[in-house]
Short mmCIF file of N, CA and C in Angstrom, two decimals:
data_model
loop_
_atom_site.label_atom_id
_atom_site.label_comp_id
_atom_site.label_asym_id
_atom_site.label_seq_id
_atom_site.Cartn_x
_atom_site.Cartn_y
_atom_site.Cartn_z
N UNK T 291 110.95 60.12 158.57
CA UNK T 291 110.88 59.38 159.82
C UNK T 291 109.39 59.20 160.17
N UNK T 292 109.07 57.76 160.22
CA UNK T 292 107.69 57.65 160.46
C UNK T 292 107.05 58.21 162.20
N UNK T 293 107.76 57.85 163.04
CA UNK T 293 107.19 58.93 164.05
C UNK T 293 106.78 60.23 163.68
N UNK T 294 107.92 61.05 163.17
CA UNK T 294 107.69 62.20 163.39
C UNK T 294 106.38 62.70 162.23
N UNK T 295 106.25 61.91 161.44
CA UNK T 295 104.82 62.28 160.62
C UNK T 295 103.46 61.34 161.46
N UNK T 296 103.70 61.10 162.17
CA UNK T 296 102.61 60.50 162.77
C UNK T 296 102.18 61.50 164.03
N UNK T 297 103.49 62.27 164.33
CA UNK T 297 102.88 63.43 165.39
C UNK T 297 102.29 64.32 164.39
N UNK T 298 103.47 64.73 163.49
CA UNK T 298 102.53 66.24 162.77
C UNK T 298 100.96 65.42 162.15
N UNK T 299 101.03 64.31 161.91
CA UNK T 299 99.34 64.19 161.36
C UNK T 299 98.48 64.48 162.61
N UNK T 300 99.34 63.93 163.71
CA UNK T 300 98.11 64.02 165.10
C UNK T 300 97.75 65.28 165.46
N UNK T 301 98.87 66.33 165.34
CA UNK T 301 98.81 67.41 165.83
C UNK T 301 98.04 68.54 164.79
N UNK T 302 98.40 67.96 163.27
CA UNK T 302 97.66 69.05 162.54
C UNK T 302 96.10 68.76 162.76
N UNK T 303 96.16 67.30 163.00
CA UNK T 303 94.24 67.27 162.82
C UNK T 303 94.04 67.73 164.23
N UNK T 304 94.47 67.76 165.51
CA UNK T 304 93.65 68.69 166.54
C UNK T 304 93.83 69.48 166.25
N UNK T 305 94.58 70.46 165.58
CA UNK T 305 94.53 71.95 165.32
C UNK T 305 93.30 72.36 164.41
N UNK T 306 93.00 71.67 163.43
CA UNK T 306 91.73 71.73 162.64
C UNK T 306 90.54 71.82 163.02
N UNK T 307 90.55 70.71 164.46
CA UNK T 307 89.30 70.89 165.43
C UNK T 307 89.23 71.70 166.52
N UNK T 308 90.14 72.69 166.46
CA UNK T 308 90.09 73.92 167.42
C UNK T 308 89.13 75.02 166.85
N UNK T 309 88.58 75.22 168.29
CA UNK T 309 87.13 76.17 167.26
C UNK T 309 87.92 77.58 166.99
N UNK T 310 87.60 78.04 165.96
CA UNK T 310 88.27 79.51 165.63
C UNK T 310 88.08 80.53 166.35
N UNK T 311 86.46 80.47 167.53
CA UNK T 311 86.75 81.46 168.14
C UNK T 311 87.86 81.81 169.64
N UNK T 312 88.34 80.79 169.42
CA UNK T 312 89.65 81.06 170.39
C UNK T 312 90.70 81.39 170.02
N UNK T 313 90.74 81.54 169.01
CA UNK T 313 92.33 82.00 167.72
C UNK T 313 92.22 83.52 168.48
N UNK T 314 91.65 83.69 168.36
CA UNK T 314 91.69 85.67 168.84
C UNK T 314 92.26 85.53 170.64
N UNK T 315 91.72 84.94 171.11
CA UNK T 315 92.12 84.69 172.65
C UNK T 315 94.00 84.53 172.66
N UNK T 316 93.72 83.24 172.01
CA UNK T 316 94.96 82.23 172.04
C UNK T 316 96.43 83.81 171.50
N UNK T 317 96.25 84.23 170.49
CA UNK T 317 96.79 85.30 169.78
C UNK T 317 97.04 86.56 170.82
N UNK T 318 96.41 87.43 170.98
CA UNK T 318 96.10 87.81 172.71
C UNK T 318 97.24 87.65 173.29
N UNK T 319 96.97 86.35 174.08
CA UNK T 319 97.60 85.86 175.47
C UNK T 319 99.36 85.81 174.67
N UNK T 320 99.87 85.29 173.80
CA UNK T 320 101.06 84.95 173.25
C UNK T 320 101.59 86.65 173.26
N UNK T 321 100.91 87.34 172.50
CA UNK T 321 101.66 88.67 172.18
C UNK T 321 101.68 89.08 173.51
N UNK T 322 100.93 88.84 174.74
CA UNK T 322 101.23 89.92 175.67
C UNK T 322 102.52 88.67 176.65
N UNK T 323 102.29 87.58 176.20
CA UNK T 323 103.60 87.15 177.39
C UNK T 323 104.98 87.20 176.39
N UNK T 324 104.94 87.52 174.98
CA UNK T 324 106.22 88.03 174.46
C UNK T 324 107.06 88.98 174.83
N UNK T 325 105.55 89.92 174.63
CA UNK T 325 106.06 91.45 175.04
C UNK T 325 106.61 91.85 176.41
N UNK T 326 105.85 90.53 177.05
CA UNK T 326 106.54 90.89 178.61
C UNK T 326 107.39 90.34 179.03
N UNK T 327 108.46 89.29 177.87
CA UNK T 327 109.37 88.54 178.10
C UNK T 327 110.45 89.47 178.37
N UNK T 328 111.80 89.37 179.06
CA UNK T 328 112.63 90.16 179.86
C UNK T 328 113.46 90.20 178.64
N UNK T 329 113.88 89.17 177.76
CA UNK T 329 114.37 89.05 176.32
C UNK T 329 114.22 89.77 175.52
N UNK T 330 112.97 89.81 175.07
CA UNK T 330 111.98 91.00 174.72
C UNK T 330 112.56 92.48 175.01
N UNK T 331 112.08 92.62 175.77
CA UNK T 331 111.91 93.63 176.31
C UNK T 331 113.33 94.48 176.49
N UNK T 332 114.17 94.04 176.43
CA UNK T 332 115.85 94.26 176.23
C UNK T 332 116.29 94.40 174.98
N UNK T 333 115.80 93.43 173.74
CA UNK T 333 116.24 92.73 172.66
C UNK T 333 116.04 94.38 171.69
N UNK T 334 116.83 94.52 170.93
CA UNK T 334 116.39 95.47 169.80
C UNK T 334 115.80 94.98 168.78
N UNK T 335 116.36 93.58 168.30
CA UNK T 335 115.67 92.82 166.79
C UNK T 335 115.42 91.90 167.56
N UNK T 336 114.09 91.11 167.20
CA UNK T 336 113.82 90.28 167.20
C UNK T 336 113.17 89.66 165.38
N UNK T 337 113.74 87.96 165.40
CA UNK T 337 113.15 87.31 164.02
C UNK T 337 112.03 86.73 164.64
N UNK T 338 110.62 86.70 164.24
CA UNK T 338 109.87 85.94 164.26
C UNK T 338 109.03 85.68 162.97
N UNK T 339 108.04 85.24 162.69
CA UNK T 339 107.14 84.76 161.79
C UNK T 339 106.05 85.47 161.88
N UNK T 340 105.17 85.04 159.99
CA UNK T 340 103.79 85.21 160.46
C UNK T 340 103.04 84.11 159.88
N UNK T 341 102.33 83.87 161.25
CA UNK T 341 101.61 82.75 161.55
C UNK T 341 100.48 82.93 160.02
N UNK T 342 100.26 81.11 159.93
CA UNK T 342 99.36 80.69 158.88
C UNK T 342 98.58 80.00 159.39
N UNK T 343 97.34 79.59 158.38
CA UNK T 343 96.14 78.48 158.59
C UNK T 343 95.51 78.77 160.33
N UNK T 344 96.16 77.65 161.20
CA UNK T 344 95.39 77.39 162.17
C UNK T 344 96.59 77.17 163.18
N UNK T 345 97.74 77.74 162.93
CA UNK T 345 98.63 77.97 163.96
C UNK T 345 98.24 79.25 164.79
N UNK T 346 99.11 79.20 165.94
CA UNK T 346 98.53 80.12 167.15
C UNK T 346 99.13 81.71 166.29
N UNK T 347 98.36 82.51 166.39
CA UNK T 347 98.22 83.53 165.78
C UNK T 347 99.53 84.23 166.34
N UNK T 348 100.20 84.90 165.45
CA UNK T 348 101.30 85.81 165.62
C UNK T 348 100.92 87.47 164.78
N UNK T 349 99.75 87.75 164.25
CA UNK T 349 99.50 88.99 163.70
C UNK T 349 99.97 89.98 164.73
N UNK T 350 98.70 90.34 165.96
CA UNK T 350 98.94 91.12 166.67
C UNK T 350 100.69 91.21 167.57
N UNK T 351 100.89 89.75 167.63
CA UNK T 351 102.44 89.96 168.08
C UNK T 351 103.42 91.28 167.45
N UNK T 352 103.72 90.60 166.04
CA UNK T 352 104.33 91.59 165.32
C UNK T 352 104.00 93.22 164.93
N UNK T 353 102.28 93.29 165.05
CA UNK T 353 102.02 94.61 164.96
C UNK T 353 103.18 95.39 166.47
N UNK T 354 102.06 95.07 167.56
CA UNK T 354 103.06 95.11 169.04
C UNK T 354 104.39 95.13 168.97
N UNK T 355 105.81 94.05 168.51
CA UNK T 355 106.37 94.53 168.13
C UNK T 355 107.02 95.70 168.02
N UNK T 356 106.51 96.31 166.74
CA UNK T 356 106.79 97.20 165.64
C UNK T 356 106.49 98.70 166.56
N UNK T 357 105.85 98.09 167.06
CA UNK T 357 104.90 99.52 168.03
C UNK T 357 106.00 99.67 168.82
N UNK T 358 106.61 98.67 169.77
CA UNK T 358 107.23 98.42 170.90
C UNK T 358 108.59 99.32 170.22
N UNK T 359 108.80 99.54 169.06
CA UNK T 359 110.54 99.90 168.54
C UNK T 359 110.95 98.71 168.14
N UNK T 360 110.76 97.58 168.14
CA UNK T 360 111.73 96.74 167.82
C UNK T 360 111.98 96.58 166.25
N UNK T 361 113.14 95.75 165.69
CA UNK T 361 113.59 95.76 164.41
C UNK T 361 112.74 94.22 164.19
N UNK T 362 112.13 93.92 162.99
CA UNK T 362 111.87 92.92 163.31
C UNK T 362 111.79 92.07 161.79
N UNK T 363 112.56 90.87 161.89
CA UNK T 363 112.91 90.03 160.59
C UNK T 363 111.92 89.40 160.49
N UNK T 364 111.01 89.02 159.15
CA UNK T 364 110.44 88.52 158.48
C UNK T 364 110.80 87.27 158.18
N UNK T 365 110.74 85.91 158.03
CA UNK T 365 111.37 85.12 157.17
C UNK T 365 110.91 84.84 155.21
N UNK T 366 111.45 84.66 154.27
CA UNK T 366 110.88 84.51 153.36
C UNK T 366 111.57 83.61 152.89
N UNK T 367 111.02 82.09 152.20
CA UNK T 367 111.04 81.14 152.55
C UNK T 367 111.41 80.96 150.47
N UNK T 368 113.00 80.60 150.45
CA UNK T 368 113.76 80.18 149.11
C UNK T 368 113.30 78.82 148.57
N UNK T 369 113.36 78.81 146.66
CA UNK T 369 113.56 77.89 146.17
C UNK T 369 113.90 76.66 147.05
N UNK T 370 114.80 76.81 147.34
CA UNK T 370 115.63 75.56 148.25
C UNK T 370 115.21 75.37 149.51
N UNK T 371 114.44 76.02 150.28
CA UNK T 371 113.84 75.55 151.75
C UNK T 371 114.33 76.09 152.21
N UNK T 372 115.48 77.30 151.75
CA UNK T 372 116.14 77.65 153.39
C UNK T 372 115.54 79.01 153.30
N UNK T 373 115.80 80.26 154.56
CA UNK T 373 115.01 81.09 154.78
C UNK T 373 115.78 82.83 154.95
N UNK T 374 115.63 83.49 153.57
CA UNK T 374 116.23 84.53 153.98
C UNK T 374 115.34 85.69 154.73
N UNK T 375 115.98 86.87 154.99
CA UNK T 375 114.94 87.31 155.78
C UNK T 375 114.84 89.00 155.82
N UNK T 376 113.61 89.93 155.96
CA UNK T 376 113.56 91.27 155.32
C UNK T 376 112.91 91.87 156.51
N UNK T 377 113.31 92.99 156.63
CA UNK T 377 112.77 93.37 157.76
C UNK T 377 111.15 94.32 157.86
N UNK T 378 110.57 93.69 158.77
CA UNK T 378 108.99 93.84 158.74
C UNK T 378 108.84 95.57 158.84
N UNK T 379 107.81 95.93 158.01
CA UNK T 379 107.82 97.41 157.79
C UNK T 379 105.76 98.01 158.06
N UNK T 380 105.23 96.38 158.15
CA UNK T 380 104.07 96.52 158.44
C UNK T 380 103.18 96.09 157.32
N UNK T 381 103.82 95.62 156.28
CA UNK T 381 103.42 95.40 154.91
C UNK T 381 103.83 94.06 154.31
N UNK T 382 102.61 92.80 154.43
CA UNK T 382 102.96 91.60 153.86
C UNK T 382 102.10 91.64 152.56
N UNK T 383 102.93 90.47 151.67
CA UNK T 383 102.79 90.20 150.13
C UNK T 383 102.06 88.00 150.47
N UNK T 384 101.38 88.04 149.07
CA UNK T 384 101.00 86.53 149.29
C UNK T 384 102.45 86.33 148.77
N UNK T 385 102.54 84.62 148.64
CA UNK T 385 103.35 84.17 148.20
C UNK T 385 103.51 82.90 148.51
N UNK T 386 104.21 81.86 148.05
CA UNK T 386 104.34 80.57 147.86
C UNK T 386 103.24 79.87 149.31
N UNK T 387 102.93 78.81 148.58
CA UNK T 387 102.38 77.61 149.81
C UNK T 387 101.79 78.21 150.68
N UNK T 388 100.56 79.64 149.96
CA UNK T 388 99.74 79.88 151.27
C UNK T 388 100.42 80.81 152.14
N UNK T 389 101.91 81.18 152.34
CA UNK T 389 102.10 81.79 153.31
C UNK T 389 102.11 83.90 152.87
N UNK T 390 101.83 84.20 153.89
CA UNK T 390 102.40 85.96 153.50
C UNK T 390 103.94 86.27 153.76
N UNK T 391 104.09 86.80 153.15
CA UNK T 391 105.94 87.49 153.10
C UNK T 391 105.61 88.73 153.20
N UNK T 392 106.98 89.31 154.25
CA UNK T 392 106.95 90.69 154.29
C UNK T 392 107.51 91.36 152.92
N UNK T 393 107.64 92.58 152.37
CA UNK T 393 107.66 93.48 151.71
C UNK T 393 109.05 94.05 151.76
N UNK T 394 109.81 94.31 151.08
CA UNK T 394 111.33 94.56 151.19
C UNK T 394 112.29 93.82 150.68
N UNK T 395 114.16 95.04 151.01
CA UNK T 395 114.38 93.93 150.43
C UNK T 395 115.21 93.06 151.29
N UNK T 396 115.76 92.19 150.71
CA UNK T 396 116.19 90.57 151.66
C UNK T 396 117.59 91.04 152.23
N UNK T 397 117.91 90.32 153.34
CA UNK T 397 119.35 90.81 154.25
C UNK T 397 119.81 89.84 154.46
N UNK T 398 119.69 88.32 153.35
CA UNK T 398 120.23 87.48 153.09
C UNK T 398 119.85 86.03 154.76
N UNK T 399 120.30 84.93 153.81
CA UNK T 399 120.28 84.21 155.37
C UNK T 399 120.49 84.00 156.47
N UNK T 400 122.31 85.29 156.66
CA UNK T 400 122.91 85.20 157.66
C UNK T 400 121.99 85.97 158.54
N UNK T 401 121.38 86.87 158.29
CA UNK T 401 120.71 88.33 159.27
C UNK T 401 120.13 87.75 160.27
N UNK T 402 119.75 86.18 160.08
CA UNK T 402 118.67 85.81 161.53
C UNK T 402 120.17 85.96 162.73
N UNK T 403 121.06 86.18 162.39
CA UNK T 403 122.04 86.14 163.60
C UNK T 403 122.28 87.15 164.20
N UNK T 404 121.25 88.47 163.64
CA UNK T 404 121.43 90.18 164.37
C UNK T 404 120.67 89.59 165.14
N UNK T 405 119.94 88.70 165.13
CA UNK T 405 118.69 88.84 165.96
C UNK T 405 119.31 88.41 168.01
N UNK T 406 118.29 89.03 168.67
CA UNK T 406 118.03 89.32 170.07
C UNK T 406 117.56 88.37 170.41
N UNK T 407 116.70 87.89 170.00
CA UNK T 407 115.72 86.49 170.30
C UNK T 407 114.94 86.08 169.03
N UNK T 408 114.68 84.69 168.77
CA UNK T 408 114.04 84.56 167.75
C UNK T 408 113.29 83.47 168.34
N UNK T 409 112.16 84.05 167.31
CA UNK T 409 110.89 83.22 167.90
C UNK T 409 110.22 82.73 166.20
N UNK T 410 110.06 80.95 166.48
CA UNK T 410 109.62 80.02 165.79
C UNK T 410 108.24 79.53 165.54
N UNK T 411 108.29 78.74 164.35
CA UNK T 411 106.58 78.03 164.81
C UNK T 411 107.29 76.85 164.65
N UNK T 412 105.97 76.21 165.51
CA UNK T 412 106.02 74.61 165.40
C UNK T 412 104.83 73.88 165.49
N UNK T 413 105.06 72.95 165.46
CA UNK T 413 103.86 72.14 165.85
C UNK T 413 103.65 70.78 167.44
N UNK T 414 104.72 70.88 168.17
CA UNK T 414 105.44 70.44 169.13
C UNK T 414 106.64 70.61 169.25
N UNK T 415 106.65 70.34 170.78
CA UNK T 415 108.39 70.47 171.58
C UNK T 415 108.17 69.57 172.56
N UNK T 416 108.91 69.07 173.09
CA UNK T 416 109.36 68.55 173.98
C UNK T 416 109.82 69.64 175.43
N UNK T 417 109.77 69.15 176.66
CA UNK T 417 110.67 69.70 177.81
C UNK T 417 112.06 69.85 177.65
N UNK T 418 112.71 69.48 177.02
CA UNK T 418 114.19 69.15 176.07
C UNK T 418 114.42 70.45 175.36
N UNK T 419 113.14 71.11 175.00
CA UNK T 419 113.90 72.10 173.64
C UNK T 419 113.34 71.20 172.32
N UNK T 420 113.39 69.82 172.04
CA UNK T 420 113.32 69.31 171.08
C UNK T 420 111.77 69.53 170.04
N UNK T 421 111.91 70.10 168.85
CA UNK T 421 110.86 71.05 167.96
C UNK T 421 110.64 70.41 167.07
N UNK T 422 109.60 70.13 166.75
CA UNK T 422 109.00 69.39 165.67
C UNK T 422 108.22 70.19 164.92
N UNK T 423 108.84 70.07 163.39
CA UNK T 423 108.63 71.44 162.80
C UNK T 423 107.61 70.56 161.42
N UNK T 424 107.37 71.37 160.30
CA UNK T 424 106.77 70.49 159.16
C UNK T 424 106.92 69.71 158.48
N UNK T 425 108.31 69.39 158.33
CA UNK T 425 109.50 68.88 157.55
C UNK T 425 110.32 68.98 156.64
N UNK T 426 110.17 70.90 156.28
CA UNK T 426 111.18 71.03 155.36
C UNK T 426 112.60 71.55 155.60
N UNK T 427 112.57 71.22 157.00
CA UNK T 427 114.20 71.94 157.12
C UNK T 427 114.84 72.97 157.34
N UNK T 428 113.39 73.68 157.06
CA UNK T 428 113.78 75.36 156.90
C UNK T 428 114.54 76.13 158.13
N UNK T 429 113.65 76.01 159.42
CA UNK T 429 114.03 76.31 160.53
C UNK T 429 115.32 75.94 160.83
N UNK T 430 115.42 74.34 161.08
CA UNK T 430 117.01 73.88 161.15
C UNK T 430 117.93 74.55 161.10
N UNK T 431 118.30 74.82 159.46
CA UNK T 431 118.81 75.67 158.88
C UNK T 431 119.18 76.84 159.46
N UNK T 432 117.88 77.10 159.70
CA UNK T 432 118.23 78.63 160.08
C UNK T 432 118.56 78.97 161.38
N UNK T 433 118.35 78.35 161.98
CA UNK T 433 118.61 78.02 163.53
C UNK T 433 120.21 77.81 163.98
N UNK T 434 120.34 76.63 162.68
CA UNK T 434 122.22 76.57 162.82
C UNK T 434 122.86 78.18 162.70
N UNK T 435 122.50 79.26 162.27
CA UNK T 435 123.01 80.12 162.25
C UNK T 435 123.16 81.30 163.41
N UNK T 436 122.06 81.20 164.33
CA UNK T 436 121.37 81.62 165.43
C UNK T 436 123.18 81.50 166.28
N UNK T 437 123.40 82.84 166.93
CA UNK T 437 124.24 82.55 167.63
C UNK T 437 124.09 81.59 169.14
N UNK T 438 125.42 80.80 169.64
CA UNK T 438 124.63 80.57 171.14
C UNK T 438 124.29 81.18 172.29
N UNK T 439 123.53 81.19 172.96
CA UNK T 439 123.15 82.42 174.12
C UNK T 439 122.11 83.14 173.41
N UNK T 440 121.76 83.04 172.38
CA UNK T 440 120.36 83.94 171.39
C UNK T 440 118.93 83.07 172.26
N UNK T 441 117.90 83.35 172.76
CA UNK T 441 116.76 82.53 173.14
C UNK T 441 115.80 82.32 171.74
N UNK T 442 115.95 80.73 171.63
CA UNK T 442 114.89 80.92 170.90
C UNK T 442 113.40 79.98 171.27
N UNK T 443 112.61 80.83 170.86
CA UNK T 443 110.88 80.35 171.30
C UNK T 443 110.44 79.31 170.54
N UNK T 444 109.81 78.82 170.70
CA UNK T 444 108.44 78.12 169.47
C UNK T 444 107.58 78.06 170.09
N UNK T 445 105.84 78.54 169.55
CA UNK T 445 104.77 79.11 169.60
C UNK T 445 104.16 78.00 169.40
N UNK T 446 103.22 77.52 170.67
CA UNK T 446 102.77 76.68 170.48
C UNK T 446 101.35 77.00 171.18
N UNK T 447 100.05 75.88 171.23
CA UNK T 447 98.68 75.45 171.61
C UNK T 447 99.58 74.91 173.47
N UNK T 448 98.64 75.14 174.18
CA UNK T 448 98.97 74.40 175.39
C UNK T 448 99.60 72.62 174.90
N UNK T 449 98.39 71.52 174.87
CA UNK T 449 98.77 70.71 174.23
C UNK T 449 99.57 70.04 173.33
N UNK T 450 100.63 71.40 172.96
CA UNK T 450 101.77 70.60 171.85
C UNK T 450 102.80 71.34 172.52
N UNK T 451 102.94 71.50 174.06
CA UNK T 451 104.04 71.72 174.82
C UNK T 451 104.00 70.44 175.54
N UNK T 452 105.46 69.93 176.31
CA UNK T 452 105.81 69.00 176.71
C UNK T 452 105.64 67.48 176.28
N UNK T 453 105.69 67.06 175.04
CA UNK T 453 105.32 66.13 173.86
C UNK T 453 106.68 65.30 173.81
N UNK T 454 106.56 64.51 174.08
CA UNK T 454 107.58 63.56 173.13
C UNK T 454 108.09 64.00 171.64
N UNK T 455 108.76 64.22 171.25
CA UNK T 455 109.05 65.07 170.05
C UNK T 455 110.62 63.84 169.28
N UNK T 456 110.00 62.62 168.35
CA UNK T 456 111.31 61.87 168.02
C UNK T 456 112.64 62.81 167.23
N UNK T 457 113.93 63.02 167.30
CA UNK T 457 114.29 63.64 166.75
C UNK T 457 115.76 63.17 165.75
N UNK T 458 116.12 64.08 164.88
CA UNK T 458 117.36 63.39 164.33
C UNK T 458 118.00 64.20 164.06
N UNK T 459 119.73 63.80 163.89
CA UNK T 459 120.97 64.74 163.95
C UNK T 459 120.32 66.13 163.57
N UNK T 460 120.05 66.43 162.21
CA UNK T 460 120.04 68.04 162.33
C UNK T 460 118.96 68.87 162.65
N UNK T 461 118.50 68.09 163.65
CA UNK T 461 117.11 68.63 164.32
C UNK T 461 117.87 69.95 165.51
N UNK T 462 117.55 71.44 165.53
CA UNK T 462 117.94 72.28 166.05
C UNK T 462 116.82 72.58 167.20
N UNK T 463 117.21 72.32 168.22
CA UNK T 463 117.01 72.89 169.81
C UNK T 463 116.04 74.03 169.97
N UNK T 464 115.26 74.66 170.68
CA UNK T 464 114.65 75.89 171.21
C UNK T 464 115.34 75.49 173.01
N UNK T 465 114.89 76.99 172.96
CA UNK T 465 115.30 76.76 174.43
C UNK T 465 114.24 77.27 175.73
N UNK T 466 112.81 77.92 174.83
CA UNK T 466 111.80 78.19 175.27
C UNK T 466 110.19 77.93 174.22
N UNK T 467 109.08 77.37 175.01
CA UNK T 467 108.22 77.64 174.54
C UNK T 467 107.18 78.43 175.13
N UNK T 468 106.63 79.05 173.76
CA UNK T 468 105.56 80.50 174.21
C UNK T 468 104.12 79.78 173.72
N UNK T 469 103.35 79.48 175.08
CA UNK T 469 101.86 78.93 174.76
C UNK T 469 100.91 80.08 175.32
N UNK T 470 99.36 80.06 175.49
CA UNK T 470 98.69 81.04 176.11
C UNK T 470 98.99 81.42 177.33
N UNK T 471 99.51 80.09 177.78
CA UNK T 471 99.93 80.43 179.59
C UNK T 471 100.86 81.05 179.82
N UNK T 472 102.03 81.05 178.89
CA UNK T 472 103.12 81.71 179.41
C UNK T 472 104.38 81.49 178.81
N UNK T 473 105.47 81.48 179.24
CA UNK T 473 106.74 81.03 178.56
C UNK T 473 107.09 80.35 179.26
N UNK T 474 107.75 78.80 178.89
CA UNK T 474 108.92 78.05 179.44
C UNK T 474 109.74 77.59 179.03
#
């Protein structure tokens, strides 16, 4: 869909021109309005990610986390695009396309559905929920499995909250986004 690659080109090149010394800030502010999410803070597992390149940093999140007690799913990202998932033990491996994978072993695709809350990346959302992801599907996917009533986040820059976001049939919903300011 030509919209939707015309946002991720717009959005990856301002992310490129974000100066790096705000990655540490930006990273910061996200882990502490996670941790102080009421979701959170209730939730026993939470699935989230770990952030790559020049997305808003999720390291310290997941350390916090782990600290906090929580159980916390890894995604590791199949042949086929879709995403099984291992639970974070504090120990990531390189692996495909640049990204790190946690260490362990896999609890298959269904496991993102133990989860309490799961928290996404993206690269825009909409006020809608509507998530504009990279384009491989992966999330989708995995999202269809997400029970309903589960909250899920996507981690975003101030600027790639409240976006026009074009979308199509199996484009899957959030129902919150987590920027420096806060959650909505």
């Amino acid at each position: 869909m030509p919209a939707k690659q015309a946002l991720r080109d717009q959005v990856l090149a301002a992310r490129r021109r974000r100066p790096l010394i705000e990655s540490v800030a930006v990273a910061e502010a996200i882990a502490d309005h996670v941790l102080a999410w009421d979701a959170v803070r209730r939730g026993a597992v939470v699935a989230a990610y770990v952030s790559v390149g020049r997305e808003p940093g999720t390291g310290r999140l997941l350390e916090l986390l782990v600290a906090a007690g929580k159980r916390v799913l890894l995604p590791v990202l199949c042949p086929d695009n879709d995403l099984d998932w291992v639970a974070f033990t504090g120990e990531l491996a390189p692996a495909s396309r640049g990204l790190l994978e946690p260490v362990g072993p896999r609890l298959g695709p269904d496991a993102i559905a133990q989860a309490d809350v799961v928290i996404v990346p993206g690269l825009a959302a909409s006020t809608a929920g509507d998530r504009l992801g990279r384009g491989g599907g992966s999330y989708d996917r995995a999202l269809a499995r997400v029970p309903a009533g589960v909250p899920i986040a996507v981690v975003l820059h101030e600027d790639e909250a409240g976006r026009d976001v074009p979308t199509q049939d199996h484009d899957r919903r959030v129902t919150h986004t987590v920027t420096p300011a806060g959650i909505s």
